[in-house]
């Protein structure tokens, strides 16, 4: 407590036995103390052993102590007082701040020199690679296609620009797949990078933006280039196929649609429903709805087939607007329609059917004053159920609604 008071400034000095002081000076916390030796008369010290044991043993101890010389006694005392302290990095830094700072600075300078050397070497290699690419891309610019090279180590794509008579000696476009400037949604970006990293020859069609941000359909051909048995880069070409893709999509849409109503045709409707049934999770439910126009033959006989066609188109419009975008809505043929709802609750199915039934009951059809009603049959689907089984159950629910008086919904 006296030594701590001196360290804290609460006391100017204190007296301490020299052996006790030697012990504390070996501790890091007390090395800041300064010692001024004082000369006093020597003290004689006797040791008493309380509750001693064998008197003979005590006598032996006493004779052993008495037989020691002054130097041997001093060595025994010093050996017990001056204990070795474990190494502590904090104490080492406190004791040698200048040497520690110099050593750390030297290590940092060596690391910095190594980093700068590596960066310099890499910059030289990149400059050489860029020059080689630039020479090759001058040849690519003579073609109408976009040629490219993708470096798998740096995820860098270098694209040549075809000569359209206006660019002249245009520089190739360098795109980093790691940078956020490649403004494509994550799914398309992942698919594009996967194609570029392919280890086999592939051809794919993708929709990607050009340098001006305008999206185009591209036909992309890639081929890996080996470097000592490893695919270090990918070369290939891209071609804009907007017109071909538009024509293909139009033909596909035309093949999948009913020519009169614009809804999915029978074959496409069944295929889409099969796909959604296969993807249904164990805890999810779907619903199939059969829709039939009540007494549609009388509409054709009374108002003519042109009005009948208007009725079919009007019912199709109400169905398309009455269900979600992801729901499958199709015309199976004649006056029969089909709707499949994925991931729904039974209450929602009933609500949707009633809503559509009321909407058609109030609907005014183009070119006619006639009114029509519909009957529906709905069933819930479960995982693993086939389309044919679902269709039969929905058809039974539909005819039950018709037998009950029409213009109603069977479940």
Coordinates of C-alpha atoms in Angstrom, one line a residue:
X1 CA 0.0 0.0 0.0
X2 CA 2.9 2.4 0.7
X3 CA 4.5 1.7 -2.6
X4 CA 1.2 2.2 -4.5
X5 CA 0.7 5.5 -2.7
X6 CA 4.1 6.7 -4.0
X7 CA 3.2 5.6 -7.5
X8 CA -0.2 7.3 -7.4
X9 CA 1.4 10.6 -6.1
X10 CA -0.3 10.4 -2.7
X11 CA 3.1 10.1 -1.0
X12 CA 6.5 11.4 -1.8
X13 CA 8.5 8.5 -0.4
X14 CA 8.4 5.5 1.9
X15 CA 10.9 3.2 3.6
X16 CA 11.0 -0.4 2.6
X17 CA 13.2 -3.3 3.6
X18 CA 15.8 -3.9 0.9
X19 CA 14.8 -7.5 0.3
X20 CA 11.1 -6.6 0.0
X21 CA 12.0 -3.8 -2.4
X22 CA 14.1 -6.1 -4.6
X23 CA 11.0 -8.3 -4.9
X24 CA 8.7 -5.5 -6.0
X25 CA 11.3 -4.0 -8.4
X26 CA 11.1 -7.3 -10.4
X27 CA 7.3 -6.7 -11.0
X28 CA 6.4 -4.7 -14.1
X29 CA 3.9 -2.5 -12.2
X30 CA 6.6 -1.1 -9.8
X31 CA 9.5 -0.6 -12.2
X32 CA 8.8 3.2 -12.2
X33 CA 10.0 3.5 -8.6
X34 CA 13.4 4.9 -7.9
X35 CA 15.4 3.5 -4.9
X36 CA 17.8 5.4 -2.7
X37 CA 19.8 3.0 -0.5
X38 CA 19.9 4.0 3.2
X39 CA 22.7 3.0 5.7
X40 CA 21.5 1.7 9.1
X41 CA 22.8 -0.7 11.7
X42 CA 22.4 -4.3 10.7
X43 CA 19.6 -6.2 12.3
X44 CA 19.8 -9.7 13.7
X45 CA 16.8 -11.9 12.9
X46 CA 15.7 -15.0 14.7
X47 CA 13.1 -17.4 13.4
X48 CA 10.6 -19.1 15.6
X49 CA 8.6 -22.2 14.6
X50 CA 5.2 -22.2 16.2
X51 CA 3.7 -25.5 17.2
X52 CA 6.9 -27.3 16.3
X53 CA 7.1 -31.1 15.9
X54 CA 10.0 -33.2 16.7
X55 CA 12.6 -31.4 18.8
X56 CA 15.4 -33.3 17.2
X57 CA 14.3 -32.1 13.8
X58 CA 14.2 -28.5 15.0
X59 CA 17.7 -28.9 16.3
X60 CA 18.9 -30.2 13.0
X61 CA 17.3 -27.2 11.2
X62 CA 18.9 -24.7 13.7
X63 CA 22.3 -26.2 13.2
X64 CA 21.9 -26.2 9.5
X65 CA 21.1 -22.5 9.5
X66 CA 23.9 -21.7 11.9
X67 CA 26.4 -23.6 9.8
X68 CA 25.7 -21.4 6.7
X69 CA 28.1 -18.6 5.9
X70 CA 27.0 -15.0 5.4
X71 CA 27.4 -15.4 1.6
X72 CA 25.3 -18.6 1.6
X73 CA 22.6 -17.0 3.6
X74 CA 22.5 -14.0 1.3
X75 CA 22.2 -16.4 -1.7
X76 CA 19.3 -18.2 -0.1
X77 CA 17.5 -14.9 0.6
X78 CA 18.2 -13.6 -2.9
X79 CA 17.0 -16.8 -4.5
X80 CA 13.6 -16.5 -2.8
X81 CA 13.3 -12.7 -3.4
X82 CA 14.4 -12.3 -7.0
X83 CA 11.9 -14.6 -8.8
X84 CA 11.9 -14.7 -12.7
X85 CA 8.9 -13.0 -14.3
X86 CA 7.1 -14.5 -17.4
X87 CA 7.6 -12.7 -20.7
X88 CA 4.8 -10.1 -21.4
X89 CA 4.7 -8.3 -24.8
X90 CA 3.1 -5.3 -23.2
X91 CA 5.9 -5.0 -20.7
X92 CA 8.4 -5.5 -23.4
X93 CA 6.9 -2.6 -25.5
X94 CA 6.8 -0.3 -22.5
X95 CA 10.4 -1.0 -21.7
X96 CA 11.6 -0.6 -25.3
X97 CA 9.1 1.7 -27.2
X98 CA 11.6 3.0 -29.7
X99 CA 13.0 -0.4 -30.7
X100 CA 9.5 -1.8 -31.0
X101 CA 8.3 1.0 -33.2
X102 CA 11.3 0.6 -35.5
X103 CA 10.8 -3.1 -35.8
X104 CA 7.1 -2.7 -36.7
X105 CA 7.9 0.0 -39.2
X106 CA 10.5 -2.2 -40.9
X107 CA 8.1 -5.1 -41.2
X108 CA 5.4 -2.8 -42.7
X109 CA 7.8 -1.4 -45.2
X110 CA 8.9 -4.9 -46.3
X111 CA 5.2 -5.9 -46.7
X112 CA 4.4 -2.7 -48.6
X113 CA 7.4 -3.3 -50.9
X114 CA 6.2 -6.8 -51.6
X115 CA 2.6 -5.6 -52.3
X116 CA 3.8 -2.9 -54.7
X117 CA 6.1 -5.4 -56.5
X118 CA 3.2 -7.8 -57.0
X119 CA 0.9 -5.0 -58.2
X120 CA 3.5 -3.8 -60.6
X121 CA 4.1 -7.2 -62.0
X122 CA 0.4 -7.8 -62.4
X123 CA -0.1 -4.4 -64.1
X124 CA 2.6 -5.3 -66.6
X125 CA 1.0 -8.6 -67.3
X126 CA -2.5 -7.0 -67.8
X127 CA -1.0 -4.4 -70.1
X128 CA 0.6 -7.1 -72.2
X129 CA -2.7 -9.2 -72.3
X130 CA -4.7 -6.1 -73.2
X131 CA -2.3 -5.4 -76.1
X132 CA -2.6 -8.9 -77.4
X133 CA -6.4 -8.7 -77.2
X134 CA -6.5 -5.4 -78.9
X135 CA -4.6 -6.8 -81.9
X136 CA -6.9 -9.8 -82.2
X137 CA -10.0 -7.7 -81.8
X138 CA -9.0 -5.6 -84.8
X139 CA -9.6 -8.6 -86.9
X140 CA -12.9 -9.3 -85.2
X141 CA -14.1 -5.8 -85.9
X142 CA -14.1 -6.7 -89.6
X143 CA -17.1 -9.0 -89.0
X144 CA -20.8 -8.3 -88.4
X145 CA -20.9 -10.3 -85.2
X146 CA -19.7 -9.3 -81.7
X147 CA -16.6 -11.3 -80.8
X148 CA -15.5 -11.6 -77.2
X149 CA -13.0 -13.1 -74.8
X150 CA -13.7 -13.8 -71.2
X151 CA -10.9 -14.1 -68.7
X152 CA -12.0 -16.6 -66.0
X153 CA -9.2 -15.5 -63.6
X154 CA -10.3 -11.9 -63.5
X155 CA -14.0 -12.3 -64.5
X156 CA -13.4 -9.7 -67.3
X157 CA -15.2 -9.7 -70.6
X158 CA -13.7 -7.9 -73.6
X159 CA -16.1 -7.4 -76.5
X160 CA -15.2 -6.2 -80.0
X161 CA -17.5 -3.9 -81.8
X162 CA -18.3 -4.7 -85.5
X163 CA -17.5 -2.1 -88.0
X164 CA -20.7 -0.4 -89.1
X165 CA -19.0 2.3 -91.1
X166 CA -19.6 4.9 -88.3
X167 CA -17.4 3.8 -85.4
X168 CA -14.2 3.7 -87.3
X169 CA -11.3 2.4 -85.2
X170 CA -13.5 1.8 -82.1
X171 CA -11.9 0.5 -78.9
X172 CA -13.2 -2.8 -77.5
X173 CA -15.6 -2.7 -74.6
X174 CA -14.3 -4.1 -71.3
X175 CA -16.9 -5.3 -68.8
X176 CA -16.2 -6.6 -65.3
X177 CA -18.6 -9.2 -64.2
X178 CA -17.9 -8.4 -60.6
X179 CA -18.8 -4.7 -61.0
X180 CA -22.2 -3.4 -60.3
X181 CA -22.2 -1.4 -63.5
X182 CA -23.3 -4.5 -65.4
X183 CA -26.9 -3.6 -65.0
X184 CA -28.7 -6.9 -65.3
X185 CA -30.9 -8.7 -62.7
X186 CA -29.1 -11.3 -60.6
X187 CA -30.7 -14.3 -62.3
X188 CA -29.8 -13.3 -65.8
X189 CA -26.3 -12.2 -64.7
X190 CA -25.7 -15.6 -63.0
X191 CA -26.9 -17.5 -66.1
X192 CA -24.7 -15.3 -68.4
X193 CA -21.6 -15.8 -66.2
X194 CA -22.3 -19.6 -66.0
X195 CA -22.4 -19.7 -69.8
X196 CA -19.1 -17.8 -70.0
X197 CA -17.4 -20.1 -67.5
X198 CA -18.6 -23.2 -69.3
X199 CA -15.9 -25.8 -69.9
X200 CA -17.5 -27.1 -73.1
X201 CA -18.8 -25.6 -76.4
X202 CA -22.3 -24.2 -75.9
X203 CA -24.8 -22.1 -77.8
X204 CA -27.6 -20.2 -75.9
X205 CA -30.1 -17.4 -76.4
X206 CA -30.3 -14.6 -73.8
X207 CA -31.8 -11.2 -73.5
X208 CA -29.1 -8.7 -72.4
X209 CA -28.6 -4.9 -72.7
X210 CA -26.1 -3.2 -75.1
X211 CA -23.8 -0.3 -74.2
X212 CA -26.7 2.1 -74.5
X213 CA -28.9 0.1 -72.1
X214 CA -31.2 -1.2 -74.9
X215 CA -32.0 -4.9 -74.4
X216 CA -31.7 -7.3 -77.3
X217 CA -32.1 -11.0 -77.8
X218 CA -28.6 -12.5 -78.5
X219 CA -27.4 -15.8 -79.8
X220 CA -24.2 -16.5 -77.8
X221 CA -21.7 -19.2 -78.9
X222 CA -18.9 -20.0 -76.4
X223 CA -15.8 -22.2 -76.6
X224 CA -13.3 -22.8 -73.8
X225 CA -9.6 -22.3 -74.4
X226 CA -7.2 -24.5 -72.5
X227 CA -4.0 -23.3 -70.8
X228 CA -1.8 -26.3 -69.7
X229 CA -4.9 -28.5 -69.3
X230 CA -7.0 -25.8 -67.5
X231 CA -9.7 -23.7 -69.1
X232 CA -8.2 -20.2 -68.5
X233 CA -10.5 -18.2 -70.8
X234 CA -13.6 -18.5 -73.1
X235 CA -13.9 -17.1 -76.6
X236 CA -17.0 -16.7 -78.6
X237 CA -19.3 -14.5 -80.5
X238 CA -22.7 -12.8 -80.1
X239 CA -25.3 -12.0 -82.7
X240 CA -28.4 -9.9 -82.3
X241 CA -31.5 -12.0 -83.2
X242 CA -34.3 -9.6 -82.2
X243 CA -36.3 -10.2 -85.4
X244 CA -35.8 -13.9 -85.4
X245 CA -36.8 -14.2 -81.8
X246 CA -39.8 -12.0 -82.3
X247 CA -41.0 -14.1 -85.2
X248 CA -40.4 -17.3 -83.1
X249 CA -42.3 -15.9 -80.1
X250 CA -45.2 -14.8 -82.3
X251 CA -45.4 -18.3 -83.9
X252 CA -45.2 -20.0 -80.5
X253 CA -47.9 -17.7 -79.0
X254 CA -50.1 -18.3 -82.0
X255 CA -49.6 -22.1 -81.7
X256 CA -50.5 -21.9 -78.0
X257 CA -53.6 -19.6 -78.2
X258 CA -57.2 -20.2 -79.2
X259 CA -57.7 -18.2 -82.4
X260 CA -61.2 -16.8 -81.3
X261 CA -60.8 -15.9 -77.7
X262 CA -57.1 -15.5 -77.3
X263 CA -57.0 -17.8 -74.3
X264 CA -54.7 -20.9 -74.1
X265 CA -55.9 -23.7 -76.4
X266 CA -56.8 -27.1 -75.1
X267 CA -53.4 -28.8 -75.6
X268 CA -51.4 -25.9 -74.0
X269 CA -53.9 -25.6 -71.1
X270 CA -53.4 -29.3 -70.2
X271 CA -49.6 -29.0 -70.5
X272 CA -49.5 -26.0 -68.2
X273 CA -51.7 -27.6 -65.6
X274 CA -49.5 -30.8 -65.7
X275 CA -46.5 -28.6 -65.0
X276 CA -48.1 -26.9 -62.1
X277 CA -49.4 -30.2 -60.6
X278 CA -45.9 -31.6 -60.8
X279 CA -44.4 -28.6 -58.9
X280 CA -47.0 -28.6 -56.2
X281 CA -45.5 -28.9 -52.7
X282 CA -46.9 -31.4 -50.2
X283 CA -48.5 -28.8 -48.0
X284 CA -50.0 -26.8 -50.9
X285 CA -53.3 -27.1 -52.7
X286 CA -54.4 -26.2 -56.2
X287 CA -57.9 -26.0 -57.7
X288 CA -59.3 -26.9 -61.2
X289 CA -62.4 -25.0 -62.3
X290 CA -64.5 -26.2 -65.2
X291 CA -66.7 -23.5 -66.8
X292 CA -69.6 -24.1 -69.1
X293 CA -72.0 -21.6 -70.7
X294 CA -75.6 -22.5 -69.9
X295 CA -77.8 -23.4 -73.0
X296 CA -75.2 -22.0 -75.4
X297 CA -76.8 -24.0 -78.3
X298 CA -80.0 -21.9 -77.9
X299 CA -77.9 -18.7 -78.2
X300 CA -76.5 -19.9 -81.5
X301 CA -80.0 -21.0 -82.7
X302 CA -81.7 -17.8 -81.6
X303 CA -79.1 -15.0 -82.3
X304 CA -76.8 -16.7 -84.8
X305 CA -73.2 -17.9 -84.7
X306 CA -71.8 -14.4 -84.9
X307 CA -73.5 -13.4 -81.6
X308 CA -72.3 -16.8 -80.3
X309 CA -68.8 -15.9 -81.1
X310 CA -69.2 -12.5 -79.3
X311 CA -70.5 -14.4 -76.2
X312 CA -67.5 -16.7 -76.2
X313 CA -65.1 -13.7 -76.5
X314 CA -66.9 -11.9 -73.7
X315 CA -66.9 -14.8 -71.4
X316 CA -63.2 -15.3 -72.1
X317 CA -62.5 -11.7 -71.2
X318 CA -64.4 -11.9 -67.9
X319 CA -62.4 -15.1 -67.1
X320 CA -59.1 -13.6 -68.0
X321 CA -59.8 -10.5 -65.9
X322 CA -61.3 -12.4 -63.0
X323 CA -58.3 -14.5 -62.1
X324 CA -54.6 -13.9 -61.3
X325 CA -51.9 -13.4 -63.9
X326 CA -50.2 -16.7 -63.0
X327 CA -53.4 -18.7 -63.2
X328 CA -54.0 -21.0 -66.2
X329 CA -57.0 -19.9 -68.2
X330 CA -57.9 -21.8 -71.4
X331 CA -60.7 -22.8 -73.7
X332 CA -61.1 -26.5 -74.1
X333 CA -63.4 -26.3 -77.1
X334 CA -67.0 -25.2 -77.9
X335 CA -68.4 -23.4 -74.9
X336 CA -66.2 -25.1 -72.3
X337 CA -63.5 -23.3 -70.5
X338 CA -61.0 -24.4 -67.8
X339 CA -59.1 -22.5 -65.1
X340 CA -56.3 -23.8 -62.8
X341 CA -55.4 -21.9 -59.6
X342 CA -52.1 -22.8 -58.0
X343 CA -51.5 -22.4 -54.2
X344 CA -55.0 -21.4 -53.1
X345 CA -57.3 -21.9 -50.1
X346 CA -60.8 -23.4 -50.6
X347 CA -62.5 -20.2 -49.5
X348 CA -60.7 -18.3 -52.3
X349 CA -61.8 -20.8 -54.9
X350 CA -65.5 -20.4 -54.0
X351 CA -65.2 -16.7 -53.9
X352 CA -63.6 -16.5 -57.3
X353 CA -66.2 -18.8 -58.9
X354 CA -69.1 -16.8 -57.5
X355 CA -67.6 -13.5 -58.5
X356 CA -67.1 -14.7 -62.1
X357 CA -70.6 -16.2 -62.3
X358 CA -72.2 -12.9 -61.2
X359 CA -70.0 -10.9 -63.6
X360 CA -71.1 -12.9 -66.6
X361 CA -74.7 -12.9 -65.5
X362 CA -74.6 -9.0 -65.6
X363 CA -72.4 -8.8 -68.7
X364 CA -73.6 -7.1 -71.9
X365 CA -72.2 -8.8 -75.0
X366 CA -71.1 -6.8 -78.0
X367 CA -73.7 -6.6 -80.8
X368 CA -76.5 -8.3 -78.9
X369 CA -78.9 -7.9 -76.1
X370 CA -78.8 -11.5 -75.1
X371 CA -77.8 -12.5 -71.6
X372 CA -76.1 -15.7 -70.6
X373 CA -75.2 -17.5 -67.4
X374 CA -72.5 -20.1 -66.6
X375 CA -72.1 -23.1 -64.4
X376 CA -68.9 -24.1 -62.8
X377 CA -67.4 -27.2 -61.2
X378 CA -64.4 -26.9 -58.9
X379 CA -62.2 -29.4 -57.2
X380 CA -59.0 -29.1 -55.1
X381 CA -55.9 -30.8 -56.3
X382 CA -53.2 -32.5 -54.2
X383 CA -49.6 -33.4 -54.8
X384 CA -49.2 -36.4 -57.1
X385 CA -52.7 -36.3 -58.6
X386 CA -52.9 -36.8 -62.4
X387 CA -54.7 -34.4 -64.7
X388 CA -57.2 -37.0 -65.9
X389 CA -58.4 -37.7 -62.4
X390 CA -58.7 -34.0 -61.5
X391 CA -60.6 -33.4 -64.8
X392 CA -63.1 -36.2 -64.1
X393 CA -63.8 -34.9 -60.6
X394 CA -64.3 -31.3 -61.8
X395 CA -66.6 -32.5 -64.6
X396 CA -68.7 -34.3 -62.1
X397 CA -69.0 -31.2 -60.0
X398 CA -69.9 -29.2 -63.1
X399 CA -72.8 -31.5 -64.1
X400 CA -74.0 -31.6 -60.6
X401 CA -74.3 -27.8 -60.8
X402 CA -76.2 -28.1 -64.1
X403 CA -78.6 -30.8 -62.7
X404 CA -79.3 -28.4 -59.8
X405 CA -80.7 -25.8 -62.1
X406 CA -77.7 -24.2 -63.8
X407 CA -76.3 -20.7 -63.1
X408 CA -74.6 -22.0 -60.0
X409 CA -71.2 -23.2 -58.8
X410 CA -70.5 -26.8 -57.8
X411 CA -67.7 -27.7 -55.5

